[in-house]
Each structure stands twice: as C-alpha cells, then as structure tokens.
Coordinates of N, CA and C in Angstrom, one line a residue:
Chain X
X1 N -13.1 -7.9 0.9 CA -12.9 -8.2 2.3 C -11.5 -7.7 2.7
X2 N -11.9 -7.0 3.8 CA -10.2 -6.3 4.8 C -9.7 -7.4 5.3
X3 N -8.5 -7.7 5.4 CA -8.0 -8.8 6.0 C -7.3 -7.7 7.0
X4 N -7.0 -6.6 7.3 CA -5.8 -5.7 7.7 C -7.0 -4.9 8.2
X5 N -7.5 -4.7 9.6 CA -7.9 -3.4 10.1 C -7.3 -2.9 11.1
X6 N -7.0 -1.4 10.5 CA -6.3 -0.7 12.2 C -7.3 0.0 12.5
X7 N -6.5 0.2 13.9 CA -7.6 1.4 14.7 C -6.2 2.4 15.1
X8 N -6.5 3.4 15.6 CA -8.0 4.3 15.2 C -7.9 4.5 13.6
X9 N -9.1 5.3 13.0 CA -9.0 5.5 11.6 C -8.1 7.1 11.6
X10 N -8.4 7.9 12.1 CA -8.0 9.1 12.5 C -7.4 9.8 14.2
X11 N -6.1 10.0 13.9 CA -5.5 10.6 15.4 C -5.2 11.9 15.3
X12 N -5.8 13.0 16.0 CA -4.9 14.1 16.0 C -4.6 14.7 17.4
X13 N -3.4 14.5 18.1 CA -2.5 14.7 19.1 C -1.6 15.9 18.9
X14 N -1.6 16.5 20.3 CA -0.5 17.3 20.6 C 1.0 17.3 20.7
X15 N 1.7 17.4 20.0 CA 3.1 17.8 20.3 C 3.8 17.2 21.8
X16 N 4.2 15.8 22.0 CA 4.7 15.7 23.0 C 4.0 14.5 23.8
X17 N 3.1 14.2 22.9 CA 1.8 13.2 23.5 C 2.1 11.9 23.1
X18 N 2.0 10.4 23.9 CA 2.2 9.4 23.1 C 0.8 8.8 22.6
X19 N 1.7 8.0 21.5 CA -0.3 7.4 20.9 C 0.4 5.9 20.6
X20 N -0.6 5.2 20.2 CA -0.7 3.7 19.7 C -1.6 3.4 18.6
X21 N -1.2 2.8 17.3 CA -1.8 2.7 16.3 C -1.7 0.9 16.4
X22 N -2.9 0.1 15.8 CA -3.3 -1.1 16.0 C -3.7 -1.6 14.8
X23 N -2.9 -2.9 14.7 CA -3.2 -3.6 13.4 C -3.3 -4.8 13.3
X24 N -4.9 -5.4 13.3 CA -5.3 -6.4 13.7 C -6.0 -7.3 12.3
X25 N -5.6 -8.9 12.4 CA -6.2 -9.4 11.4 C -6.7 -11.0 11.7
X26 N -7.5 -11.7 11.1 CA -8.1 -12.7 11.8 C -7.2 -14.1 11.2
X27 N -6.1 -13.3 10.1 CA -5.5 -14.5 9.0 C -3.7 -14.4 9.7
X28 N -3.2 -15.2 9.9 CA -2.2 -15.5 10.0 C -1.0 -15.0 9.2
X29 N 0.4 -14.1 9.7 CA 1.3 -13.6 8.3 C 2.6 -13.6 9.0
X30 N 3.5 -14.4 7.8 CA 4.4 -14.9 8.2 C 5.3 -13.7 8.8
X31 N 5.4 -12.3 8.3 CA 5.6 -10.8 8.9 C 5.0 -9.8 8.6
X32 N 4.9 -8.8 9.2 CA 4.1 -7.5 8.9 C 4.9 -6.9 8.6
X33 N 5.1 -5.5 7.8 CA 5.7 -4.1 7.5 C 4.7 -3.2 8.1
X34 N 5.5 -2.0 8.7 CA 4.5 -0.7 8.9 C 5.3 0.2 8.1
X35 N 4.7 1.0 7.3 CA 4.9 2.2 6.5 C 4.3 3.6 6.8
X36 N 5.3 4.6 6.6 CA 4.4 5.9 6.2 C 4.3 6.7 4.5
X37 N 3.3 7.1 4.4 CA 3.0 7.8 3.4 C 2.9 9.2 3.4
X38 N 3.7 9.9 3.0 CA 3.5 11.7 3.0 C 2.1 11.5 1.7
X39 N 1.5 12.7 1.8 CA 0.5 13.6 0.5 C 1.5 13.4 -0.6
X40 N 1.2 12.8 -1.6 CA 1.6 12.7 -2.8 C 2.6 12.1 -3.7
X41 N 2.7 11.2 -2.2 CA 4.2 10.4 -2.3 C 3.7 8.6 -2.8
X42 N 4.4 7.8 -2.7 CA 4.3 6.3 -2.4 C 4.4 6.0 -0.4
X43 N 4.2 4.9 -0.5 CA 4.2 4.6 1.1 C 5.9 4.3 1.1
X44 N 6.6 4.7 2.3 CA 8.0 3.9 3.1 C 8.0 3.4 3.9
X45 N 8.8 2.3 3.3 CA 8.9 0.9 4.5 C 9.4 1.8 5.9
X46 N 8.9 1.4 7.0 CA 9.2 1.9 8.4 C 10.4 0.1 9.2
X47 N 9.3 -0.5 8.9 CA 10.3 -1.8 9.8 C 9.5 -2.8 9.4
X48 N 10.0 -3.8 10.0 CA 9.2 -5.5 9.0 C 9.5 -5.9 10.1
X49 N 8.7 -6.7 10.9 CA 8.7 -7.8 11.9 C 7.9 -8.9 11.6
X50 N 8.6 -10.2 12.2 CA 9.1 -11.5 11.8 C 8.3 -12.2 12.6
X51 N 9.3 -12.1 14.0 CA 8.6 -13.5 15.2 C 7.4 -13.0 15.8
X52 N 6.9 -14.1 16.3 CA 5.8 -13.4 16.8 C 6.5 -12.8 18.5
X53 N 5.7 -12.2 18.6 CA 6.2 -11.3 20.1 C 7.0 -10.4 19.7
X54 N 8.2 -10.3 18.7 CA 9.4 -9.2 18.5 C 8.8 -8.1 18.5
X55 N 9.5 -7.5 19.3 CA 9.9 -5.8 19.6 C 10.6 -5.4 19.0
X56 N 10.6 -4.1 17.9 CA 11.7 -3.4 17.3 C 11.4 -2.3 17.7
X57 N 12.5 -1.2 18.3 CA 12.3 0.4 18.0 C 13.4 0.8 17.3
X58 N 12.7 1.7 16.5 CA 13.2 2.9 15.6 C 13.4 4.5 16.1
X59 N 14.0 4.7 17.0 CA 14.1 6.0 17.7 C 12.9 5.8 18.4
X60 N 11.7 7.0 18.2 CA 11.0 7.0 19.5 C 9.1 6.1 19.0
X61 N 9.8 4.8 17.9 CA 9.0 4.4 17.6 C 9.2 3.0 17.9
X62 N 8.2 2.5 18.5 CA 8.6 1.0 19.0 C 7.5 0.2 18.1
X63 N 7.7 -1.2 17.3 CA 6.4 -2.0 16.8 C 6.9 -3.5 17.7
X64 N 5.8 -3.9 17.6 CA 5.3 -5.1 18.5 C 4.6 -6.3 17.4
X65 N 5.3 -7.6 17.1 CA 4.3 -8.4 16.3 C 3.5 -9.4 17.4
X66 N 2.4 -9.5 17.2 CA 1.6 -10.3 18.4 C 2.3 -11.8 18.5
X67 N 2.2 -12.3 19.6 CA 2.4 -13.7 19.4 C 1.9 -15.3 18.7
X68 N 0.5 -14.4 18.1 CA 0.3 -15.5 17.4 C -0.1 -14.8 15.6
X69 N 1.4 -13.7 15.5 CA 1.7 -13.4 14.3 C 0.2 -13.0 13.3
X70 N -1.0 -12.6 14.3 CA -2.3 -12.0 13.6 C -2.4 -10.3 13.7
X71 N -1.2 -9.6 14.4 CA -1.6 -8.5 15.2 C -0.5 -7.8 15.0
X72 N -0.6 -6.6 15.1 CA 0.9 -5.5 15.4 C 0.6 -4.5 16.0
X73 N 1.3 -3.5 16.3 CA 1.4 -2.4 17.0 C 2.3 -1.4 16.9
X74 N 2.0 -0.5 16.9 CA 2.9 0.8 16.8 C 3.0 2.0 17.9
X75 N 3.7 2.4 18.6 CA 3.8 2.9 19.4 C 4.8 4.1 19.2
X76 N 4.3 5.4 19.3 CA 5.1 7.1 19.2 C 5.3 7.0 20.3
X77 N 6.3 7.6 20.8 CA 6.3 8.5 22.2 C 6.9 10.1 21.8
X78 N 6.3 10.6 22.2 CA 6.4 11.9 22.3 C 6.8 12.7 21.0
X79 N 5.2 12.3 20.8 CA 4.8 12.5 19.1 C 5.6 14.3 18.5
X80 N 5.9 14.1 17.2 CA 6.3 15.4 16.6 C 5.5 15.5 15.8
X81 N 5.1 16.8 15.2 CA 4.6 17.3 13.8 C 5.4 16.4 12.9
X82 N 6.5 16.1 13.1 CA 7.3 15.5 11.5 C 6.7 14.1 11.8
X83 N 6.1 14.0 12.7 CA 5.5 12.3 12.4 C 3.9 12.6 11.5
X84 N 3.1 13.6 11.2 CA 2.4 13.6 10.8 C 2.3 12.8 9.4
X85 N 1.6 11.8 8.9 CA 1.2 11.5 8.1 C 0.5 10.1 8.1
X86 N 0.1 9.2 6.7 CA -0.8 7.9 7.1 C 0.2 6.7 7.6
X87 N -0.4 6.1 8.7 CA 0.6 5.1 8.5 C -0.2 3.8 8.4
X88 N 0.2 2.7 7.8 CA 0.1 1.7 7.2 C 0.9 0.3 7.5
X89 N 0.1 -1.0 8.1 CA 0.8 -2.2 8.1 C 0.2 -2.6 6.9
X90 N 0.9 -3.6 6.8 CA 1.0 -4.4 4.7 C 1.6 -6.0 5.5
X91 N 1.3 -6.6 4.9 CA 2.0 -8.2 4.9 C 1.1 -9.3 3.8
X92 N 1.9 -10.3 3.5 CA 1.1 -11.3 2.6 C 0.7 -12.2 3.5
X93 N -1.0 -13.1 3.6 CA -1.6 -14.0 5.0 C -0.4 -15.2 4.6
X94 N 0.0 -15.7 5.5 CA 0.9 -16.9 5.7 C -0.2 -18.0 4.3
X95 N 1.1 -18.7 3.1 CA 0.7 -19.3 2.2 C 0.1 -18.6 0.8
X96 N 0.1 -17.4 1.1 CA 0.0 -16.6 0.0 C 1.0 -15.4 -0.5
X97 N 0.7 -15.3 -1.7 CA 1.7 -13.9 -2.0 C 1.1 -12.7 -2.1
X98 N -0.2 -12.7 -1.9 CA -1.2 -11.7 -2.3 C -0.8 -10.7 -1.2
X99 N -0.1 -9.5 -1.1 CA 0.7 -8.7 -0.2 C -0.5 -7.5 0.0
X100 N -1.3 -7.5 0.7 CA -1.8 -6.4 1.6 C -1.4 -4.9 2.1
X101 N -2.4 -3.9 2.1 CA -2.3 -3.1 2.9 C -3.8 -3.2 3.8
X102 N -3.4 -2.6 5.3 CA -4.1 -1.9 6.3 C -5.3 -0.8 5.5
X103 N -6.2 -0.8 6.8 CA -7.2 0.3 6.2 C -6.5 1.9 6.6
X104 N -5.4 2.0 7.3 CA -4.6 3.2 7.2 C -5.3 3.7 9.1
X105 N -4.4 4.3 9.3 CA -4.3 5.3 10.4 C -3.8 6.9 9.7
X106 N -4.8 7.9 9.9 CA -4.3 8.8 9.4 C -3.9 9.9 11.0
X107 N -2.3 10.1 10.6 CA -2.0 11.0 12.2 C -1.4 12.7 11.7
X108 N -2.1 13.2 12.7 CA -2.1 14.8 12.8 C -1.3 15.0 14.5
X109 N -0.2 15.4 14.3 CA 0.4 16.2 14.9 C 1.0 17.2 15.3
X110 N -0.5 18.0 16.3 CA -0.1 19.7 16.2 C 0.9 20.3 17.1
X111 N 1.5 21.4 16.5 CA 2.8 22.2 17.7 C 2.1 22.6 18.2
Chain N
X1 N 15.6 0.2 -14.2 CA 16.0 1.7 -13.7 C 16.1 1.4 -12.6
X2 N 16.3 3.0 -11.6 CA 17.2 3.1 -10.7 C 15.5 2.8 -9.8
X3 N 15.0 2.9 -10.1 CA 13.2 3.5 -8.7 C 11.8 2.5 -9.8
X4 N 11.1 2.4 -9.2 CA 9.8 2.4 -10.1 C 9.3 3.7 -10.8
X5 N 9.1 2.9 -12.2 CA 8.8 4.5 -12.9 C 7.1 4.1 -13.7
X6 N 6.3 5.3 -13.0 CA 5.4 4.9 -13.5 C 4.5 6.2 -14.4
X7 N 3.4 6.0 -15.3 CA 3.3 7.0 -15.9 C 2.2 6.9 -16.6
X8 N 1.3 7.9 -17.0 CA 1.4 9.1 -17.1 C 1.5 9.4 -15.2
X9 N 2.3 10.7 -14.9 CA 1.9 10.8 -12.9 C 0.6 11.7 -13.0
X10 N 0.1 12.5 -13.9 CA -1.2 12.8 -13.6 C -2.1 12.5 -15.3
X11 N -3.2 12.1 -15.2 CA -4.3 12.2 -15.8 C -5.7 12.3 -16.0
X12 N -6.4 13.2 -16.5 CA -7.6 13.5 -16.7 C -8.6 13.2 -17.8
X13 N -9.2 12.3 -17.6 CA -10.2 11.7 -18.5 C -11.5 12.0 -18.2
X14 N -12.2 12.2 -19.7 CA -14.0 11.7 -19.6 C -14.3 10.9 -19.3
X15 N -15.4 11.0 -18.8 CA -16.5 9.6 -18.5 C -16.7 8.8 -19.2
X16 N -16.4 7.5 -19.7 CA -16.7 6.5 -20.8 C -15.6 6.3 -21.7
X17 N -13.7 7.3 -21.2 CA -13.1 7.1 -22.4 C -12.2 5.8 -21.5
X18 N -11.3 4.9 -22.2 CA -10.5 4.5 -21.7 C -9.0 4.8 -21.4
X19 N -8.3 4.4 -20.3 CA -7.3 4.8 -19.9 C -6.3 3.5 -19.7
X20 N -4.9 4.2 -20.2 CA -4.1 3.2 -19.7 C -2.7 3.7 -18.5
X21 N -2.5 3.1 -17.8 CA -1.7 3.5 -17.2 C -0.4 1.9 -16.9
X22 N 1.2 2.7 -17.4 CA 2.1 2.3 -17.4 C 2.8 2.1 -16.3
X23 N 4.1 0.7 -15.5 CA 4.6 0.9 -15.1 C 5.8 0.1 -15.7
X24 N 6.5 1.0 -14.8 CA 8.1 -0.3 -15.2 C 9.2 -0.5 -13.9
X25 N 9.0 -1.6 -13.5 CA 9.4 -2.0 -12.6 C 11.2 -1.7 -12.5
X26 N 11.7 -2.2 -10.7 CA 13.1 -2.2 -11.2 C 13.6 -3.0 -11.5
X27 N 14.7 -3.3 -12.6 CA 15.1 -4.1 -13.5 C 15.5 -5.3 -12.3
X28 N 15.2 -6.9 -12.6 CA 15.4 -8.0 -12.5 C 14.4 -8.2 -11.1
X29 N 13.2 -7.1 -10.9 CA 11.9 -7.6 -9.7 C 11.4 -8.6 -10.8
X30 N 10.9 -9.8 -10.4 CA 10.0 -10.7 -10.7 C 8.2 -10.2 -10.0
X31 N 8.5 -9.6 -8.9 CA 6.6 -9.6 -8.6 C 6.8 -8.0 -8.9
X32 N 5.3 -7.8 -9.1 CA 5.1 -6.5 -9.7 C 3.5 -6.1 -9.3
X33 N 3.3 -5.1 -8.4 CA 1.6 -5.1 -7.9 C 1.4 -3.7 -8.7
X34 N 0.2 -3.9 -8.4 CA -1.0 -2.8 -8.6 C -1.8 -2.6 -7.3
X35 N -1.8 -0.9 -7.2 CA -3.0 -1.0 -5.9 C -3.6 0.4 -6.5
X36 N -4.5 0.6 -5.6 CA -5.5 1.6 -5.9 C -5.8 2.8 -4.6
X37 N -5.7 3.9 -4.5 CA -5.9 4.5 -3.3 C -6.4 6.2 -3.5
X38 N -7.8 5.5 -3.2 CA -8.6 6.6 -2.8 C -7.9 7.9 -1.9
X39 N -8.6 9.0 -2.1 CA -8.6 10.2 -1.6 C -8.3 9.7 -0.2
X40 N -7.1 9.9 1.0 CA -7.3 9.5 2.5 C -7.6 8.4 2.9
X41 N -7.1 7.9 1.7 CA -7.6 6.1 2.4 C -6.1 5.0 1.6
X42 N -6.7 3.9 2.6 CA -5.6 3.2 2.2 C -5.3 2.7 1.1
X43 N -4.6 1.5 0.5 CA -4.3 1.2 -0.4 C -5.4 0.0 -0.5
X44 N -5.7 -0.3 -1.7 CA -6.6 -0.9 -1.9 C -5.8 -2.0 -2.9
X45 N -5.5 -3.5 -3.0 CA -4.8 -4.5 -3.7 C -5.8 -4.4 -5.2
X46 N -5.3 -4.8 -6.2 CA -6.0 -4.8 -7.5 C -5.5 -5.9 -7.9
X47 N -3.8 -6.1 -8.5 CA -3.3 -7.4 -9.1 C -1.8 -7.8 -8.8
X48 N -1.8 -8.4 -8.5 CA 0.1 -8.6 -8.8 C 0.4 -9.7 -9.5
X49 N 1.6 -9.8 -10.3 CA 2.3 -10.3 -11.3 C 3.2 -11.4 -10.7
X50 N 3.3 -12.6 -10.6 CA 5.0 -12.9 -10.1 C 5.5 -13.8 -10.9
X51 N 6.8 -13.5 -11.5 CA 7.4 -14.4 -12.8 C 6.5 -14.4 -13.9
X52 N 6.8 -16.1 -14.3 CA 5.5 -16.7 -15.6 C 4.4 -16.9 -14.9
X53 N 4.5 -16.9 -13.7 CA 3.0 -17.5 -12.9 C 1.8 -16.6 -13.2
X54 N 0.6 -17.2 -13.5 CA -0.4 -16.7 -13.8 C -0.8 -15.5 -12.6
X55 N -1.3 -14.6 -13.0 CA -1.4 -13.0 -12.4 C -2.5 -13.4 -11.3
X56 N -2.8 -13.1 -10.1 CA -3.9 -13.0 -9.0 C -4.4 -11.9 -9.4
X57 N -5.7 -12.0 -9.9 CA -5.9 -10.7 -10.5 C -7.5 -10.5 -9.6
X58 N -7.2 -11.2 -8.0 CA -8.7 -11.0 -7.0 C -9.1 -10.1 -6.6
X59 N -8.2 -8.8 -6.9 CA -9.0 -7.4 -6.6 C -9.1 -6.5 -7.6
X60 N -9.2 -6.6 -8.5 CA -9.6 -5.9 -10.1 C -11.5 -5.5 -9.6
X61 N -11.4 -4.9 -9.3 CA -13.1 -4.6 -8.6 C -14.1 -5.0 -9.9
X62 N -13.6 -4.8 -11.5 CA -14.9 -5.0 -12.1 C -13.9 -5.2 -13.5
X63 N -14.8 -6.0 -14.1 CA -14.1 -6.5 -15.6 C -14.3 -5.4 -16.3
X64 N -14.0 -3.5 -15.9 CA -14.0 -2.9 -17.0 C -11.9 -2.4 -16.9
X65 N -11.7 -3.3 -15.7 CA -10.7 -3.5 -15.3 C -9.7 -4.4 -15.6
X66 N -8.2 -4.3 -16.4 CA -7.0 -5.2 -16.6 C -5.8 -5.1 -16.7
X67 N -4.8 -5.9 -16.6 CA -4.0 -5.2 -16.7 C -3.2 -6.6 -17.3
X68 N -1.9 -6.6 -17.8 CA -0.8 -7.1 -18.2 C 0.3 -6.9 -18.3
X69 N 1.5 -7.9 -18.3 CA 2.4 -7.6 -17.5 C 3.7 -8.5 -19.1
X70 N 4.2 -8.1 -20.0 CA 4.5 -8.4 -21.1 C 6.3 -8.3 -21.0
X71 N 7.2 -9.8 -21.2 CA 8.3 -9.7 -21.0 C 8.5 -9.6 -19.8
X72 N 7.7 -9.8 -18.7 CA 8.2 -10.5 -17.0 C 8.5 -9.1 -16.9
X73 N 8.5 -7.5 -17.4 CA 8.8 -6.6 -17.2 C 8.1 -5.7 -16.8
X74 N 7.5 -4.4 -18.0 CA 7.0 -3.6 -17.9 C 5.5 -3.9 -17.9
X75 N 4.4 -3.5 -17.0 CA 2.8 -3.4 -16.7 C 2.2 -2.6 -17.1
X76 N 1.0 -2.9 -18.0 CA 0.1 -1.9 -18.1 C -1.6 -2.6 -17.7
X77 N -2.0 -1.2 -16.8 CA -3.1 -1.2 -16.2 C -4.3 -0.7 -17.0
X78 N -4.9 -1.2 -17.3 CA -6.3 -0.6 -18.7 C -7.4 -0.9 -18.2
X79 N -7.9 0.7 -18.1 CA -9.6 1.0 -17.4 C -10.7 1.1 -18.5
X80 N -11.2 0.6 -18.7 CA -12.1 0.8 -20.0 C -13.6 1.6 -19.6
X81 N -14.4 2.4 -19.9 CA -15.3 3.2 -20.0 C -15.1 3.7 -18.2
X82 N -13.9 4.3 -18.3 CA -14.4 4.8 -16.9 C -15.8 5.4 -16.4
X83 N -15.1 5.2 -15.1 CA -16.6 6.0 -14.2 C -16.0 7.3 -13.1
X84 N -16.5 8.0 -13.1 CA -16.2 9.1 -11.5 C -15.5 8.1 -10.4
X85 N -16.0 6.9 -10.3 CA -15.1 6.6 -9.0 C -14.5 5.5 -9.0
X86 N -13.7 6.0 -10.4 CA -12.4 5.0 -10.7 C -11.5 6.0 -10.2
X87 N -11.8 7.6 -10.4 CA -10.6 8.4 -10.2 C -9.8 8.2 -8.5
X88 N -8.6 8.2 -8.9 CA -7.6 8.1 -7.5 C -6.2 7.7 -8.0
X89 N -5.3 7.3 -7.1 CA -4.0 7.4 -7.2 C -3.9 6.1 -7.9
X90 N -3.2 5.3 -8.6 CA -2.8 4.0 -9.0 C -1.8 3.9 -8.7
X91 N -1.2 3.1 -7.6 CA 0.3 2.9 -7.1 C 0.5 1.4 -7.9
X92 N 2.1 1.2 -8.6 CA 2.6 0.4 -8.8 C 4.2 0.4 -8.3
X93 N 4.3 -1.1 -7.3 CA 5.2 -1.4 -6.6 C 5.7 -2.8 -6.9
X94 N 7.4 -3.1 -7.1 CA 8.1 -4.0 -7.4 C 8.5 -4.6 -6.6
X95 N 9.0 -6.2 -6.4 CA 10.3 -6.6 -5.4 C 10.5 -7.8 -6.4
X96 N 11.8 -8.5 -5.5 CA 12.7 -9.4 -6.0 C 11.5 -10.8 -6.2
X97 N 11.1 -11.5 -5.4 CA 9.8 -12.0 -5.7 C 8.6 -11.4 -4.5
X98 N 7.7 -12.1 -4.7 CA 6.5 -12.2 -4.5 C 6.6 -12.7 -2.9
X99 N 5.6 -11.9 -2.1 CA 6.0 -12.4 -0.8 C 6.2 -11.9 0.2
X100 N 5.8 -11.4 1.5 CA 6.5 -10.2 2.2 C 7.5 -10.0 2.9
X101 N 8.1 -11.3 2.8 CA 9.8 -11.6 2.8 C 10.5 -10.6 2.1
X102 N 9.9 -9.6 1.0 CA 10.8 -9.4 0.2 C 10.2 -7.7 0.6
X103 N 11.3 -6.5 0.4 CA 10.8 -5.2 0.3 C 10.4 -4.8 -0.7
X104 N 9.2 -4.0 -0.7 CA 8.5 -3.7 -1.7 C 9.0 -2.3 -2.2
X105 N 8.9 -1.9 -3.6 CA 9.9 -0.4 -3.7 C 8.1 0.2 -4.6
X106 N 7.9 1.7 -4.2 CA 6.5 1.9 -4.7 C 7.2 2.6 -5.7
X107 N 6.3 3.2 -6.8 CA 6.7 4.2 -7.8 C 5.6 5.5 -7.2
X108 N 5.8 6.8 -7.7 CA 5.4 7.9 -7.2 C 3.5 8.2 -7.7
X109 N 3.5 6.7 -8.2 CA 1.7 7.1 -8.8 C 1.3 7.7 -9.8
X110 N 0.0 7.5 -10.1 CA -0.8 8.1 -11.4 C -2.1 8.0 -10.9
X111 N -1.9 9.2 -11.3 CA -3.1 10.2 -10.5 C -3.8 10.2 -11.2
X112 N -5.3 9.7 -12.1 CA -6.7 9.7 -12.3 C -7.9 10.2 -12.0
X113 N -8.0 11.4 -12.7 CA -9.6 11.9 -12.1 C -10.1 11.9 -13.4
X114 N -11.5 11.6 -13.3 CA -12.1 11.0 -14.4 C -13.5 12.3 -14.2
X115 N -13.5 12.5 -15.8 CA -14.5 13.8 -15.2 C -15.7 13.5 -15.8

C-alpha cells in the first residue's frame, strides 16, 4: 500500500516554464521532506516542513505543507535543465517511524 | 565513517544464487533503512532498524528476503534464490534516530541485476 502519491508521474517542460509537483496522502505526518535524486546517485534532502500551512522557498522553489499536514507541494518557477531530475516527498505517518517515500515525479527540462 | 558506505555498488547474479548486500551506517545513527528502487521509480521501504528495538521488517516483499542489523551498527540485506525482478538499486540510509524529525543521510546503492 502507497501511503505517498504524487502527481503527475512524469513532467517534461520547457526552459522557463513553471510546474507544480503534488504530494498527497490520506495518513497524517508529523513533516514531510522533498528530495531530488540525479541517475545513479542516492536521493537529497531539498527542505522538511513542519506546520501545517508553512511555506518555505528555496530560490525559485517554493514547498507548501497542507493544513491538515496530509498534503505538500512543490512549486518551480521558471524551470532550468539543472532542475531536471526525480523528485520525491518522504515522511514517517504521525505515530510511526516507518519513514516513507512518494511514488516519484520524474522532471525533464528542455533548453 | 564520514557518509553511508554501502557495498558491493554493483552486482551480478544468477537466477537462484543468493546475494548479500552490506551497509554501514554513519557512526553513532541508531535507525538504519533499507529501500528498494526499481528502474525510474520511486523508492520502495523494505526494513528499518532502530536501536535494540525489534526491526519493522513490513516491506520485505517475500520471505526469500532478510536482513540484520548486528552491534546496533553495520546491516546486512540477504536475498535468497533470486529472481529477475529482485534486480534494482538497494538504497541504504541512516539518521540519529528513527523518525522524520531526523535527516536521513543515503549511501550511493547496490546495484543488482539478477540474470
């Protein structure tokens, strides 16, 4: 059972385009991480949010935790090729330690 | 050590032989996972370790699957009679404890294709 599904499963965007990656679950967590993973690497931590509602941006990446801490969001603006790769939320469901990943977003960003 | 070190990073096995794959956490992580990840696809949970506490071992997909975790330290993951679509990456990742409170640090994988 997925406790973690994003959408879309696959994005491939133009150079300069914004997108939104979604990370929805039906179980409660006390925070989410979003990661990226290059080909051949391990995944890297991107940002960890807490409260529900918080907003973080990371340059021209903004994440969003829902307010009833089941949901996230990720938001490019003005997507680059160097953003190409999978990205991934992870969190353990509130009362457990069993730490999750997402079904992945895989992003293609062409020049 | 300084990162997760895990190993063998690539291996090639027959059909039916068994495989073990090693990691070793960074020194004084108490939780210690296993995941599994297919070709383009996400990570898939297998088992994590935390302290002396008995292992969550709810995503080990099939009892030809186990792993152990000896001296709260170093893990090893043992596939017994593989099959074709055991092959994929085995990520093993550490933190301080158990929890998503805590940052998780990955090691660079072991790569399994089973022929």
């Amino acid at each position: 059972t997925q406790l973690l599904e994003q959408s879309p499963q696959f994005l491939s965007i133009q150079e300069g385009e914004n997108l939104t990656v979604y990370c929805n679950s039906s179980s409660v967590f006390s925070s989410l991480q979003w990661y990226r993973q290059e080909p051949g690497e391990g995944p890297v931590l991107l940002v960890t949010v807490v409260t529900g509602g918080e907003v973080k941006k990371l340059k021209r990446l903004t994440f969003q935790f829902g307010d009833a801490r089941k949901d996230s969001s990720l938001h490019i603006t003005a997507a680059q090729p160097g953003d190409t790769g999978l990205y991934l939320c992870a969190g353990a469901p509130s009362g457990t330690y069993k730490y999750i990943f997402g079904t992945g977003t895989r992003l293609k960003v062409l020049a | 050590g300084a990162g997760v070190s895990q190993s063998p990073s690539n291996k090639v096995t027959e059909k039916g032989k068994d495989v073990e794959l090693r990691c070793d956490p960074i020194s004084g992580h108490t939780a210690l996972y296993w995941y599994r990840q297919s070709l383009g696809q996400g990570l898939e949970f297998l088992i994590y370790f935390q302290g002396n506490s008995a292992p969550d071992k709810s995503g080990l997909p099939s009892d030809r699957f186990s792993a152990e975790r000896t001296g709260g330290s170093v893990s090893t993951l043992t596939i017994q009679r593989t099959q074709q679509e055991d092959s994929a990456v085995y990520l093993c990742a550490s933190s301080r404890a158990a929890g998503s409170g805590n940052t998780i640090y990955f090691g660079e994988g072991s790569w399994l294709t089973v022929v």
